[in-house]
Tab-separated table of C-alpha atoms in Angstrom:
chain	number	residue	atom	x	y	z
U	1	MET	CA	26.216	118.921	97.933
U	2	GLU	CA	25.862	115.498	98.327
U	3	ILE	CA	27.253	114.020	101.353
U	4	LYS	CA	28.841	110.191	100.377
U	5	TYR	CA	29.685	107.047	103.517
U	6	THR	CA	31.939	105.335	103.706
U	7	ARG	CA	31.190	102.370	106.024
U	8	GLN	CA	33.903	101.089	108.895
U	9	GLY	CA	32.640	97.979	109.763
U	10	ASP	CA	28.438	99.149	111.546
U	11	TYR	CA	28.976	102.717	110.692
U	12	LEU	CA	29.600	105.111	108.352
U	13	ILE	CA	31.559	107.382	108.299
U	14	PRO	CA	30.897	110.756	106.208
U	15	ASN	CA	33.885	111.639	103.370
U	16	LEU	CA	34.230	115.871	104.749
U	17	TYR	CA	37.489	117.961	102.995
U	18	LEU	CA	37.771	120.740	102.546
U	19	GLU	CA	37.146	122.787	99.215
U	20	LYS	CA	40.569	123.325	97.147
U	21	ASN	CA	41.446	126.568	95.920
U	22	GLU	CA	40.232	128.384	98.567
U	23	ASN	CA	41.775	131.442	99.998
U	24	TYR	CA	40.444	130.576	103.246
U	25	GLY	CA	42.240	134.290	104.936
U	26	ARG	CA	42.951	135.021	109.135
U	27	LEU	CA	40.985	134.647	111.364
U	28	GLY	CA	39.972	137.154	114.164
U	29	ARG	CA	39.866	136.766	117.498
U	30	TYR	CA	35.965	137.448	117.328
U	31	GLY	CA	35.740	134.517	114.383
U	32	ILE	CA	37.386	132.178	116.745
U	33	LEU	CA	34.898	133.823	120.161
U	34	ARG	CA	32.098	134.117	117.392
U	35	LEU	CA	32.999	129.975	117.127
U	36	HIS	CA	33.380	128.569	120.652
U	37	PHE	CA	29.773	131.361	121.301
U	38	ILE	CA	27.914	128.644	118.856
U	39	ALA	CA	29.892	125.518	118.728
U	40	GLN	CA	28.169	126.366	123.003
U	41	ASN	CA	25.041	127.313	122.876
U	42	LYS	CA	23.654	126.612	118.976
U	43	LYS	CA	24.489	123.432	118.456
U	44	ALA	CA	21.980	123.553	115.968
U	45	LEU	CA	24.322	126.253	113.755
U	46	TYR	CA	26.676	124.771	114.580
U	47	GLU	CA	26.371	122.173	112.953
U	48	THR	CA	24.440	123.438	110.213
U	49	LEU	CA	27.142	125.052	109.461
U	50	LEU	CA	29.409	122.433	109.763
U	51	MET	CA	28.058	120.175	107.030
U	52	THR	CA	27.414	122.545	104.674
U	53	ASN	CA	30.543	124.143	104.469
U	54	LYS	CA	30.055	127.261	105.374
U	55	LEU	CA	31.133	127.937	108.772
U	56	THR	CA	34.776	128.802	107.512
U	57	HIS	CA	32.816	131.248	105.343
U	58	HIS	CA	30.555	132.304	108.004
U	59	LEU	CA	33.640	133.566	111.025
U	60	LEU	CA	35.972	134.969	108.150
U	61	LEU	CA	32.803	137.063	108.291
U	62	VAL	CA	31.412	137.944	111.874
U	63	SER	CA	35.485	138.312	112.123
U	64	ASP	CA	35.805	141.115	109.300
U	65	SER	CA	32.833	142.538	110.524
U	66	CYS	CA	33.675	142.860	113.342
U	67	GLU	CA	37.387	144.498	113.071
U	68	ASN	CA	35.452	146.498	110.881
U	69	TYR	CA	32.485	147.906	113.332
U	70	TYR	CA	35.620	148.559	116.237
U	71	LYS	CA	38.178	150.768	113.988
U	72	GLU	CA	34.337	152.390	112.752
U	73	LEU	CA	33.282	152.916	116.394
U	74	MET	CA	37.042	154.258	117.421
U	75	GLU	CA	37.708	156.978	115.432
U	76	ASN	CA	34.175	157.987	116.085
U	77	TYR	CA	34.788	158.591	119.268
U	78	ILE	CA	38.457	160.099	118.461
U	79	LYS	CA	36.515	162.097	116.441
U	80	ASN	CA	34.050	164.154	118.219
U	81	ASP	CA	36.036	163.423	121.310
U	82	GLU	CA	38.668	166.933	122.558
U	83	ARG	CA	39.890	164.991	125.113
U	84	LEU	CA	41.705	162.824	123.322
U	85	SER	CA	43.685	165.275	120.723
U	86	GLU	CA	47.406	164.985	121.160
U	87	LYS	CA	47.368	168.050	122.966
U	88	SER	CA	46.030	166.535	125.181
U	89	LYS	CA	47.700	163.076	125.337
U	90	GLU	CA	50.856	165.510	126.192
U	91	LEU	CA	49.664	167.632	128.369
U	92	ASN	CA	48.305	164.719	130.642
U	93	PRO	CA	48.846	160.951	129.623
U	94	LEU	CA	47.256	159.877	132.677
U	95	GLU	CA	44.379	161.906	131.953
U	96	TRP	CA	44.196	160.132	128.574
U	97	THR	CA	45.283	156.490	128.790
U	98	LYS	CA	42.186	156.671	130.817
U	99	LEU	CA	40.041	158.204	127.826
U	100	MET	CA	41.347	155.929	125.689
U	101	ASN	CA	41.196	152.322	127.675
U	102	ASN	CA	36.957	153.614	128.315
U	103	TYR	CA	35.576	154.495	124.921
U	104	LYS	CA	38.488	151.014	123.898
U	105	ASN	CA	36.124	149.039	126.119
U	106	THR	CA	32.729	150.202	125.760
U	107	ALA	CA	33.513	149.886	121.536
U	108	GLU	CA	34.550	145.923	122.179
U	109	GLU	CA	31.089	145.491	124.662
U	110	ILE	CA	29.253	146.448	122.041
U	111	VAL	CA	31.239	145.114	118.985
U	112	LEU	CA	30.699	141.924	120.408
U	113	ASN	CA	26.992	142.959	122.027
U	114	GLU	CA	25.448	143.334	118.394
U	115	TYR	CA	27.990	140.229	116.348
U	116	VAL	CA	29.090	138.088	118.848
U	117	PHE	CA	26.799	136.396	121.049
U	118	ILE	CA	23.473	136.288	119.243
């Protein structure tokens, strides 16, 4: 990719643009968290992705991967723990809610540490 510049007085300003006819999709929560993390902590990676026009693709990939992994973790937790059944939910809703929130927080922490904050 060749970057062209326009002279504005004493400055050369790059002519940056978005590719047309490209479907960007939905940038979810994890993609936005990843964007903030690399913009603040990994400036070289951020600038490289931005200048090569791959930042959006990277963020969408991270967002999709995180959401899929989170769903997979939650499905495994629900499948493997009999205390999360519908019967248990009806008999003791507070205990069920506490357990479900614990699993959600655990899955969230795993996803953030393995995909977003690396």
